[in-house]
mmCIF file of C-alpha atoms and ligand atoms in Angstrom:
data_model
loop_
_atom_site.group_PDB
_atom_site.id
_atom_site.type_symbol
_atom_site.label_atom_id
_atom_site.label_comp_id
_atom_site.label_asym_id
_atom_site.label_seq_id
_atom_site.Cartn_x
_atom_site.Cartn_y
_atom_site.Cartn_z
ATOM 1 C CA MET A 1 -53.779 -42.150 30.283
ATOM 2 C CA PHE A 2 -55.298 -39.205 32.099
ATOM 3 C CA LEU A 3 -51.879 -38.042 33.078
ATOM 4 C CA ARG A 4 -50.603 -38.415 29.544
ATOM 5 C CA ARG A 5 -53.555 -36.481 28.079
ATOM 6 C CA LYS A 6 -53.146 -33.810 30.706
ATOM 7 C CA PHE A 7 -49.445 -33.569 29.908
ATOM 8 C CA LEU A 8 -50.132 -33.246 26.163
ATOM 9 C CA GLN A 9 -52.733 -30.538 26.756
ATOM 10 C CA THR A 10 -50.372 -28.621 28.971
ATOM 11 C CA SER A 11 -47.453 -28.899 26.558
ATOM 12 C CA ALA A 12 -49.620 -27.895 23.595
ATOM 13 C CA ALA A 13 -50.853 -24.853 25.485
ATOM 14 C CA GLY A 14 -47.309 -24.032 26.521
ATOM 15 C CA LEU A 15 -45.955 -24.377 23.004
ATOM 16 C CA ALA A 16 -48.806 -22.367 21.518
ATOM 17 C CA SER A 17 -48.176 -19.532 23.913
ATOM 18 C CA LEU A 18 -44.481 -19.676 23.095
ATOM 19 C CA PHE A 19 -44.997 -19.589 19.348
ATOM 20 C CA PHE A 20 -47.865 -17.129 19.236
ATOM 21 C CA ASN A 21 -46.409 -14.636 21.652
ATOM 22 C CA LYS A 22 -43.066 -13.516 20.295
ATOM 23 C CA LYS A 23 -42.200 -11.714 23.486
ATOM 24 C CA SER A 24 -42.707 -14.693 25.706
ATOM 25 C CA PHE A 25 -40.869 -16.876 23.173
ATOM 26 C CA ALA A 26 -37.919 -14.493 23.336
ATOM 27 C CA ALA A 27 -38.025 -14.530 27.096
ATOM 28 C CA ALA A 28 -38.627 -18.239 27.516
ATOM 29 C CA ASN A 29 -36.539 -19.702 24.747
ATOM 30 C CA THR A 30 -33.476 -20.034 26.919
ATOM 31 C CA ALA A 31 -35.213 -23.131 28.315
ATOM 32 C CA LEU A 32 -35.837 -24.825 24.959
ATOM 33 C CA PRO A 33 -33.255 -27.402 23.952
ATOM 34 C CA GLY A 34 -31.370 -26.289 20.844
ATOM 35 C CA TYR A 35 -32.494 -22.704 21.294
ATOM 36 C CA LYS A 36 -30.662 -22.058 24.485
ATOM 37 C CA SER A 37 -28.466 -19.363 22.994
ATOM 38 C CA HIS A 38 -31.080 -17.499 20.964
ATOM 39 C CA PRO A 39 -31.377 -14.654 20.521
ATOM 40 C CA ILE A 40 -27.732 -13.650 20.372
ATOM 41 C CA ILE A 41 -25.765 -10.845 18.744
ATOM 42 C CA ILE A 42 -22.001 -10.776 18.266
ATOM 43 C CA SER A 43 -19.847 -8.159 16.596
ATOM 44 C CA THR A 44 -16.260 -7.250 15.948
ATOM 45 C CA TRP A 45 -14.284 -4.996 18.280
ATOM 46 C CA ASP A 46 -15.009 -3.234 21.551
ATOM 47 C CA PHE A 47 -17.169 -0.659 19.818
ATOM 48 C CA GLY A 48 -19.464 -3.556 18.907
ATOM 49 C CA LYS A 49 -20.788 -3.439 22.454
ATOM 50 C CA VAL A 50 -22.921 -0.317 21.959
ATOM 51 C CA ALA A 51 -23.928 -1.500 18.507
ATOM 52 C CA ASN A 52 -25.055 -4.844 19.976
ATOM 53 C CA ALA A 53 -27.119 -3.001 22.586
ATOM 54 C CA GLU A 54 -29.036 -1.217 19.831
ATOM 55 C CA ALA A 55 -29.553 -4.433 17.876
ATOM 56 C CA TRP A 56 -30.688 -6.152 21.072
ATOM 57 C CA LYS A 57 -33.523 -3.639 21.517
ATOM 58 C CA VAL A 58 -34.950 -4.749 18.172
ATOM 59 C CA ILE A 59 -34.445 -8.471 18.654
ATOM 60 C CA ASN A 60 -35.647 -8.487 22.236
ATOM 61 C CA ALA A 61 -38.868 -6.819 21.160
ATOM 62 C CA GLY A 62 -39.434 -9.721 18.757
ATOM 63 C CA GLY A 63 -38.124 -7.765 15.759
ATOM 64 C CA ASN A 64 -36.665 -9.023 12.522
ATOM 65 C CA VAL A 65 -33.024 -10.103 12.495
ATOM 66 C CA LEU A 66 -32.065 -7.831 9.578
ATOM 67 C CA ASP A 67 -33.744 -4.851 11.263
ATOM 68 C CA ALA A 68 -31.650 -5.658 14.320
ATOM 69 C CA VAL A 69 -28.250 -5.901 12.632
ATOM 70 C CA GLU A 70 -28.978 -2.846 10.498
ATOM 71 C CA ALA A 71 -29.941 -0.799 13.567
ATOM 72 C CA GLY A 72 -26.877 -2.098 15.385
ATOM 73 C CA VAL A 73 -24.219 -1.193 12.845
ATOM 74 C CA LYS A 74 -25.809 2.204 12.215
ATOM 75 C CA VAL A 75 -24.471 3.210 15.637
ATOM 76 C CA PRO A 76 -20.766 3.265 14.660
ATOM 77 C CA GLU A 77 -21.709 4.511 11.165
ATOM 78 C CA ALA A 78 -23.197 7.656 12.745
ATOM 79 C CA ASP A 79 -20.434 8.120 15.320
ATOM 80 C CA PRO A 80 -17.979 10.818 14.181
ATOM 81 C CA LYS A 81 -15.477 9.636 16.793
ATOM 82 C CA ASN A 82 -15.229 6.224 15.158
ATOM 83 C CA HIS A 83 -12.629 6.724 12.423
ATOM 84 C CA THR A 84 -13.025 3.376 10.735
ATOM 85 C CA VAL A 85 -16.743 3.260 9.953
ATOM 86 C CA GLY A 86 -19.160 5.736 8.329
ATOM 87 C CA LEU A 87 -19.180 9.419 9.288
ATOM 88 C CA GLY A 88 -15.716 10.559 10.363
ATOM 89 C CA GLY A 89 -14.043 7.537 8.751
ATOM 90 C CA PHE A 90 -10.453 8.111 7.668
ATOM 91 C CA PRO A 91 -10.363 9.067 3.995
ATOM 92 C CA ASP A 92 -8.471 7.582 1.072
ATOM 93 C CA ARG A 93 -5.129 9.071 0.093
ATOM 94 C CA ASP A 94 -6.938 11.799 -1.896
ATOM 95 C CA GLY A 95 -8.845 12.894 1.218
ATOM 96 C CA LYS A 96 -12.181 11.338 0.207
ATOM 97 C CA VAL A 97 -14.180 9.127 2.590
ATOM 98 C CA THR A 98 -15.449 6.088 0.683
ATOM 99 C CA LEU A 99 -17.616 3.476 2.367
ATOM 100 C CA ASP A 100 -18.245 -0.251 1.877
ATOM 101 C CA ALA A 101 -21.099 -2.275 3.426
ATOM 102 C CA CYS A 102 -23.176 -5.393 2.992
ATOM 103 C CA ILE A 103 -26.056 -7.226 4.631
ATOM 104 C CA MET A 104 -27.207 -10.846 4.351
ATOM 105 C CA ASP A 105 -29.800 -13.178 5.837
ATOM 106 C CA GLY A 106 -29.869 -16.909 6.403
ATOM 107 C CA ASN A 107 -31.799 -17.527 3.163
ATOM 108 C CA LEU A 108 -28.882 -16.076 1.153
ATOM 109 C CA ASN A 109 -30.712 -12.808 0.459
ATOM 110 C CA CYS A 110 -28.055 -10.114 0.318
ATOM 111 C CA GLY A 111 -27.224 -6.582 -0.764
ATOM 112 C CA SER A 112 -24.056 -4.564 -0.923
ATOM 113 C CA VAL A 113 -22.576 -1.165 -1.733
ATOM 114 C CA ALA A 114 -18.959 -0.273 -2.281
ATOM 115 C CA PHE A 115 -16.934 2.888 -2.937
ATOM 116 C CA LEU A 116 -19.965 4.902 -1.811
ATOM 117 C CA GLU A 117 -19.392 8.551 -0.900
ATOM 118 C CA ASN A 118 -21.358 11.151 1.081
ATOM 119 C CA ILE A 119 -23.927 8.801 2.624
ATOM 120 C CA VAL A 120 -23.771 8.256 6.398
ATOM 121 C CA HIS A 121 -25.544 4.881 6.395
ATOM 122 C CA PRO A 122 -24.232 2.647 3.621
ATOM 123 C CA ILE A 123 -25.719 -0.381 5.406
ATOM 124 C CA SER A 124 -29.238 0.940 4.800
ATOM 125 C CA VAL A 125 -28.437 1.482 1.128
ATOM 126 C CA ALA A 126 -27.106 -2.092 0.939
ATOM 127 C CA ARG A 127 -30.370 -3.328 2.453
ATOM 128 C CA LEU A 128 -32.361 -1.462 -0.186
ATOM 129 C CA VAL A 129 -30.174 -2.892 -2.953
ATOM 130 C CA MET A 130 -31.179 -6.297 -1.582
ATOM 131 C CA GLU A 131 -34.860 -5.483 -1.271
ATOM 132 C CA LYS A 132 -35.554 -3.189 -4.214
ATOM 133 C CA THR A 133 -33.275 -4.269 -7.036
ATOM 134 C CA PRO A 134 -32.620 -7.501 -8.917
ATOM 135 C CA HIS A 135 -28.910 -7.008 -8.118
ATOM 136 C CA ILE A 136 -26.644 -7.654 -5.175
ATOM 137 C CA MET A 137 -23.980 -4.996 -5.450
ATOM 138 C CA LEU A 138 -23.923 -1.344 -6.521
ATOM 139 C CA VAL A 139 -20.745 0.713 -6.470
ATOM 140 C CA GLY A 140 -19.544 4.309 -6.633
ATOM 141 C CA GLU A 141 -21.582 6.773 -8.640
ATOM 142 C CA GLY A 142 -24.362 4.242 -9.313
ATOM 143 C CA ALA A 143 -24.699 3.397 -5.639
ATOM 144 C CA LEU A 144 -24.880 7.105 -4.803
ATOM 145 C CA GLN A 145 -27.531 7.749 -7.462
ATOM 146 C CA PHE A 146 -29.558 4.843 -6.099
ATOM 147 C CA ALA A 147 -29.237 6.151 -2.545
ATOM 148 C CA LEU A 148 -30.318 9.670 -3.537
ATOM 149 C CA ALA A 149 -33.245 8.309 -5.545
ATOM 150 C CA ASN A 150 -34.355 6.502 -2.390
ATOM 151 C CA GLY A 151 -34.365 9.559 -0.191
ATOM 152 C CA PHE A 152 -30.886 9.450 1.357
ATOM 153 C CA LYS A 153 -29.241 12.856 1.789
ATOM 154 C CA LYS A 154 -25.730 13.786 0.707
ATOM 155 C CA GLU A 155 -23.479 14.708 3.616
ATOM 156 C CA ASN A 156 -19.845 15.592 4.094
ATOM 157 C CA LEU A 157 -18.313 12.599 5.874
ATOM 158 C CA LEU A 158 -14.847 14.114 6.347
ATOM 159 C CA THR A 159 -14.843 15.499 9.881
ATOM 160 C CA PRO A 160 -12.219 18.041 11.008
ATOM 161 C CA ALA A 161 -10.508 15.324 13.095
ATOM 162 C CA SER A 162 -10.246 12.917 10.159
ATOM 163 C CA GLU A 163 -9.059 15.684 7.864
ATOM 164 C CA LYS A 164 -6.386 16.607 10.396
ATOM 165 C CA ALA A 165 -5.204 12.998 10.621
ATOM 166 C CA TRP A 166 -5.116 12.738 6.818
ATOM 167 C CA LYS A 167 -3.035 15.939 6.551
ATOM 168 C CA GLU A 168 -0.682 14.525 9.145
ATOM 169 C CA TRP A 169 -0.373 11.330 7.088
ATOM 170 C CA LEU A 170 0.259 13.382 3.909
ATOM 171 C CA LYS A 171 3.520 14.645 5.430
ATOM 172 C CA THR A 172 5.052 11.228 4.807
ATOM 173 C CA ALA A 173 2.309 9.677 2.656
ATOM 174 C CA LYS A 174 3.707 6.272 3.500
ATOM 175 C CA TYR A 175 1.258 3.615 2.375
ATOM 176 C CA GLU A 176 1.829 0.199 3.850
ATOM 177 C CA PRO A 177 -1.491 -1.313 4.830
ATOM 178 C CA VAL A 178 -0.102 -4.435 6.413
ATOM 179 C CA ILE A 179 -1.318 -4.636 9.983
ATOM 180 C CA ASN A 180 -3.764 -3.221 12.466
ATOM 181 C CA ILE A 181 -2.083 -1.688 15.452
ATOM 182 C CA GLU A 182 -5.071 -2.030 17.705
ATOM 183 C CA ASN A 183 -3.231 -1.621 20.957
ATOM 184 C CA GLN A 184 -1.751 1.631 19.719
ATOM 185 C CA HIS A 185 -4.842 3.199 18.317
ATOM 186 C CA TYR A 186 -7.175 2.486 21.221
ATOM 187 C CA LYS A 187 -6.983 4.414 24.462
ATOM 188 C CA LYS A 188 -7.503 2.536 27.707
ATOM 189 C CA ASP A 189 -11.143 3.682 27.883
ATOM 190 C CA GLY A 190 -11.802 2.005 24.523
ATOM 191 C CA SER A 191 -12.079 5.192 22.463
ATOM 192 C CA GLN A 192 -9.907 5.545 19.392
ATOM 193 C CA GLN A 193 -6.979 7.905 19.311
ATOM 194 C CA LEU A 194 -5.626 9.755 16.325
ATOM 195 C CA PRO A 195 -4.067 8.612 14.128
ATOM 196 C CA GLY A 196 -2.424 5.691 15.939
ATOM 197 C CA GLY A 197 -0.365 4.537 12.998
ATOM 198 C CA PRO A 198 -0.703 4.565 9.265
ATOM 199 C CA PHE A 199 -2.766 1.398 9.095
ATOM 200 C CA ASN A 200 -5.903 2.167 11.080
ATOM 201 C CA HIS A 201 -8.700 0.039 9.718
ATOM 202 C CA ASP A 202 -11.391 -1.644 11.774
ATOM 203 C CA THR A 203 -14.693 -2.799 10.426
ATOM 204 C CA ILE A 204 -17.854 -3.601 12.304
ATOM 205 C CA GLY A 205 -19.159 -7.011 11.325
ATOM 206 C CA MET A 206 -22.273 -8.102 13.224
ATOM 207 C CA LEU A 207 -23.891 -11.559 13.282
ATOM 208 C CA ALA A 208 -27.173 -12.450 14.952
ATOM 209 C CA ILE A 209 -29.809 -15.087 15.520
ATOM 210 C CA ASP A 210 -33.251 -13.920 16.481
ATOM 211 C CA ALA A 211 -35.670 -15.619 18.841
ATOM 212 C CA SER A 212 -37.085 -17.809 16.070
ATOM 213 C CA GLY A 213 -33.613 -19.008 15.041
ATOM 214 C CA LYS A 214 -33.294 -16.833 11.913
ATOM 215 C CA MET A 215 -29.768 -15.655 11.143
ATOM 216 C CA GLY A 216 -28.550 -12.359 9.720
ATOM 217 C CA GLY A 217 -25.401 -10.317 9.415
ATOM 218 C CA ALA A 218 -24.159 -6.846 8.490
ATOM 219 C CA CYS A 219 -20.728 -5.449 7.790
ATOM 220 C CA THR A 220 -19.742 -1.811 7.275
ATOM 221 C CA THR A 221 -16.479 0.121 7.071
ATOM 222 C CA SER A 222 -14.582 3.074 5.707
ATOM 223 C CA GLY A 223 -11.914 0.518 4.784
ATOM 224 C CA ALA A 224 -8.176 0.911 5.021
ATOM 225 C CA ALA A 225 -7.157 4.467 5.883
ATOM 226 C CA TRP A 226 -5.275 6.309 3.149
ATOM 227 C CA LYS A 227 -6.125 3.597 0.616
ATOM 228 C CA MET A 228 -5.756 4.159 -3.125
ATOM 229 C CA ARG A 229 -8.745 5.915 -4.628
ATOM 230 C CA GLY A 230 -11.241 3.287 -5.756
ATOM 231 C CA ARG A 231 -9.879 0.567 -3.474
ATOM 232 C CA VAL A 232 -12.598 -1.767 -2.189
ATOM 233 C CA GLY A 233 -11.859 -4.170 0.647
ATOM 234 C CA ASP A 234 -13.432 -7.419 1.769
ATOM 235 C CA SER A 235 -16.241 -5.861 3.819
ATOM 236 C CA PRO A 236 -18.880 -5.364 1.069
ATOM 237 C CA ILE A 237 -18.012 -8.609 -0.694
ATOM 238 C CA ILE A 238 -20.413 -11.432 0.060
ATOM 239 C CA GLY A 239 -18.302 -14.429 1.057
ATOM 240 C CA ALA A 240 -15.272 -12.331 1.964
ATOM 241 C CA GLY A 241 -16.205 -9.831 4.708
ATOM 242 C CA LEU A 242 -19.536 -11.481 5.511
ATOM 243 C CA TYR A 243 -21.353 -14.712 4.821
ATOM 244 C CA VAL A 244 -24.584 -16.022 6.324
ATOM 245 C CA ASP A 245 -26.285 -19.320 5.613
ATOM 246 C CA GLY A 246 -29.077 -20.309 7.973
ATOM 247 C CA GLU A 247 -28.252 -23.974 7.345
ATOM 248 C CA ALA A 248 -24.604 -23.666 8.370
ATOM 249 C CA GLY A 249 -23.780 -20.477 10.250
ATOM 250 C CA ALA A 250 -22.443 -16.962 9.789
ATOM 251 C CA ALA A 251 -19.018 -15.346 9.739
ATOM 252 C CA THR A 252 -17.488 -11.922 9.353
ATOM 253 C CA SER A 253 -14.010 -10.454 9.336
ATOM 254 C CA SER A 254 -11.867 -7.469 10.117
ATOM 255 C CA GLY A 255 -8.295 -6.783 9.141
ATOM 256 C CA LEU A 256 -6.422 -6.618 5.866
ATOM 257 C CA GLY A 257 -9.207 -7.061 3.345
ATOM 258 C CA GLU A 258 -6.971 -8.187 0.507
ATOM 259 C CA GLU A 259 -6.085 -11.376 2.403
ATOM 260 C CA VAL A 260 -9.733 -12.020 3.226
ATOM 261 C CA ILE A 261 -10.826 -11.602 -0.400
ATOM 262 C CA ARG A 262 -8.050 -13.939 -1.575
ATOM 263 C CA THR A 263 -9.306 -16.711 0.685
ATOM 264 C CA CYS A 264 -13.085 -15.974 0.433
ATOM 265 C CA GLY A 265 -12.550 -15.889 4.179
ATOM 266 C CA SER A 266 -16.028 -15.674 5.714
ATOM 267 C CA HIS A 267 -17.427 -18.205 3.252
ATOM 268 C CA ALA A 268 -14.564 -20.549 4.078
ATOM 269 C CA VAL A 269 -15.365 -20.268 7.806
ATOM 270 C CA VAL A 270 -19.063 -21.002 7.191
ATOM 271 C CA GLU A 271 -18.269 -24.022 4.995
ATOM 272 C CA LEU A 272 -16.137 -25.456 7.800
ATOM 273 C CA MET A 273 -19.008 -24.980 10.252
ATOM 274 C CA ARG A 274 -21.288 -26.764 7.776
ATOM 275 C CA GLN A 275 -19.063 -29.797 8.265
ATOM 276 C CA GLY A 276 -19.752 -29.644 11.992
ATOM 277 C CA ILE A 277 -16.607 -27.768 12.996
ATOM 278 C CA LYS A 278 -17.076 -25.357 15.918
ATOM 279 C CA PRO A 279 -16.899 -21.602 15.242
ATOM 280 C CA LEU A 280 -13.561 -21.007 16.993
ATOM 281 C CA THR A 281 -11.828 -23.884 15.174
ATOM 282 C CA ALA A 282 -13.376 -22.847 11.853
ATOM 283 C CA CYS A 283 -11.968 -19.312 12.285
ATOM 284 C CA LYS A 284 -8.594 -20.731 13.325
ATOM 285 C CA LYS A 285 -8.364 -22.993 10.276
ATOM 286 C CA VAL A 286 -8.880 -20.094 7.863
ATOM 287 C CA VAL A 287 -6.409 -17.914 9.781
ATOM 288 C CA GLU A 288 -3.929 -20.789 9.557
ATOM 289 C CA ARG A 289 -4.442 -20.944 5.792
ATOM 290 C CA ILE A 290 -3.670 -17.216 5.500
ATOM 291 C CA VAL A 291 -0.620 -17.490 7.768
ATOM 292 C CA LYS A 292 0.817 -20.495 5.917
ATOM 293 C CA ARG A 293 0.294 -18.979 2.471
ATOM 294 C CA ASN A 294 2.047 -15.816 3.681
ATOM 295 C CA ALA A 295 4.865 -17.456 5.586
ATOM 296 C CA ALA A 296 7.374 -14.679 4.904
ATOM 297 C CA LYS A 297 5.195 -11.777 6.013
ATOM 298 C CA ALA A 298 2.544 -13.280 8.313
ATOM 299 C CA GLN A 299 4.051 -11.446 11.308
ATOM 300 C CA THR A 300 3.081 -8.179 9.639
ATOM 301 C CA LEU A 301 -0.511 -9.080 8.738
ATOM 302 C CA GLN A 302 -3.690 -8.856 10.759
ATOM 303 C CA VAL A 303 -6.919 -10.627 9.925
ATOM 304 C CA GLY A 304 -9.546 -11.688 12.453
ATOM 305 C CA PHE A 305 -12.646 -13.821 11.904
ATOM 306 C CA LEU A 306 -15.754 -13.990 14.062
ATOM 307 C CA ALA A 307 -18.295 -16.794 13.641
ATOM 308 C CA LEU A 308 -21.671 -17.955 14.926
ATOM 309 C CA ASN A 309 -23.213 -21.359 14.285
ATOM 310 C CA THR A 310 -26.877 -22.226 14.023
ATOM 311 C CA LYS A 311 -26.986 -23.269 17.686
ATOM 312 C CA GLY A 312 -25.847 -19.835 18.819
ATOM 313 C CA GLU A 313 -22.302 -20.964 19.638
ATOM 314 C CA TYR A 314 -19.669 -18.394 18.715
ATOM 315 C CA GLY A 315 -15.920 -18.071 18.398
ATOM 316 C CA ALA A 316 -13.200 -15.850 16.972
ATOM 317 C CA PHE A 317 -9.560 -16.145 15.970
ATOM 318 C CA ALA A 318 -7.029 -13.686 14.577
ATOM 319 C CA ILE A 319 -3.474 -13.678 13.254
ATOM 320 C CA GLN A 320 -2.304 -11.131 15.825
ATOM 321 C CA LYS A 321 -3.432 -10.526 19.370
ATOM 322 C CA ASP A 322 -5.722 -7.636 20.364
ATOM 323 C CA PHE A 323 -8.617 -8.603 18.094
ATOM 324 C CA THR A 324 -11.654 -8.118 20.325
ATOM 325 C CA TYR A 325 -15.324 -8.932 19.834
ATOM 326 C CA SER A 326 -18.539 -8.121 21.686
ATOM 327 C CA VAL A 327 -21.318 -10.523 22.638
ATOM 328 C CA LYS A 328 -24.880 -9.795 23.739
ATOM 329 C CA SER A 329 -27.493 -12.347 24.762
ATOM 330 C CA ALA A 330 -29.915 -12.762 27.649
ATOM 331 C CA ALA A 331 -27.073 -14.446 29.510
ATOM 332 C CA GLU A 332 -24.177 -12.057 28.863
ATOM 333 C CA GLU A 333 -22.989 -8.686 27.617
ATOM 334 C CA LYS A 334 -19.234 -8.922 27.254
ATOM 335 C CA VAL A 335 -16.185 -7.965 25.244
ATOM 336 C CA TYR A 336 -13.715 -10.800 24.672
ATOM 337 C CA GLU A 337 -10.231 -10.874 23.276
ATOM 338 C CA ALA A 338 -9.919 -13.460 20.514
ATOM 339 C CA GLU A 339 -7.224 -16.116 20.564
ATOM 340 C CA SER A 340 -4.481 -15.468 18.054
ATOM 341 C CA TRP A 341 -1.868 -17.261 15.980
ATOM 342 C CA PHE A 342 0.955 -15.090 17.243
ATOM 343 C CA LYS A 343 0.825 -14.548 20.992
HETATM 344 N N1 LIG P 1 -11.372 -5.308 6.329
HETATM 345 C C1 LIG P 1 -11.441 -3.887 6.106
HETATM 346 C C2 LIG P 1 -10.862 -3.559 4.773
HETATM 347 O O1 LIG P 1 -9.881 -4.138 4.392
HETATM 348 C C3 LIG P 1 -10.768 -3.097 7.150
HETATM 349 C C4 LIG P 1 -10.751 -3.660 8.549
HETATM 350 O O2 LIG P 1 -11.615 -4.344 8.949
HETATM 351 O O3 LIG P 1 -9.831 -3.439 9.327
HETATM 352 O O4 LIG P 1 -11.374 -2.664 4.142
#
């Protein structure tokens, strides 16, 4: 009896200190069953590693999951050397940089902007759409007006390097956005080289669970290089480029957006996880659907999915090889290459 009472007192004190002290909860939660992988941040591509590190600072300090993913994806958005996200993104075929982004939490709160020009951080505008408007998605001129009304500044996003690459592309103006050529447009040190091929398009999609188990995700891109003016890809579309449901899991994508929109790709991955399917298999099943419905041209397509379930288990799968993703938790900080349909 004494022992039992003593045990209960000790556990209650232990639990109270865990729940009332966010920092110690974050530090100690690796020992709690079911929470062993929280907090965790995963994101698409090698450049996700530095973005994860920024998000980790927020989450590790006990911060909010949406603050973390927003801070994380702002890193590639602000990086002029990243030609597929934000500032310095490759323009459309008319030489204009147009950005797409969305953000979502595990309670299905979400916000999105598409075809937004001259704003370095579309993800922050998407967050404000979620928090300050009764809507989910603002596009083009309206999204810009909203951003300016909320204190964002207009900036020229077309850097000299991106303009040079666009002028190079104009010489042939061949538009065939069918596949990423990751291995050609990355140098060995992980930086991107110019222009690498006519189909450069890599989005950052980031998924996270904070110390308390809350899920969130963010996705931001300049979309397919040299796209038609007005083209919007999967990345800002809730359910296509990103989906988060705290009861089932979260998923994001990179690759040819048209195929992801057609299959409501990220939503499809999350619905499979809701049935108890592991993240890797869920991603694989949706990739398989895309491959089978495109039997004649699957060899020329690239789509990759990245997923995280509510336990903090993650997985990724792509049509082609060379789809990488970055993981950050207390236990690891790594870049992995996803399994792929074609080897
Ligand atoms: N999915 C993006 C789009 O189609 C591009 C990418 O991730 O590669 O706009």
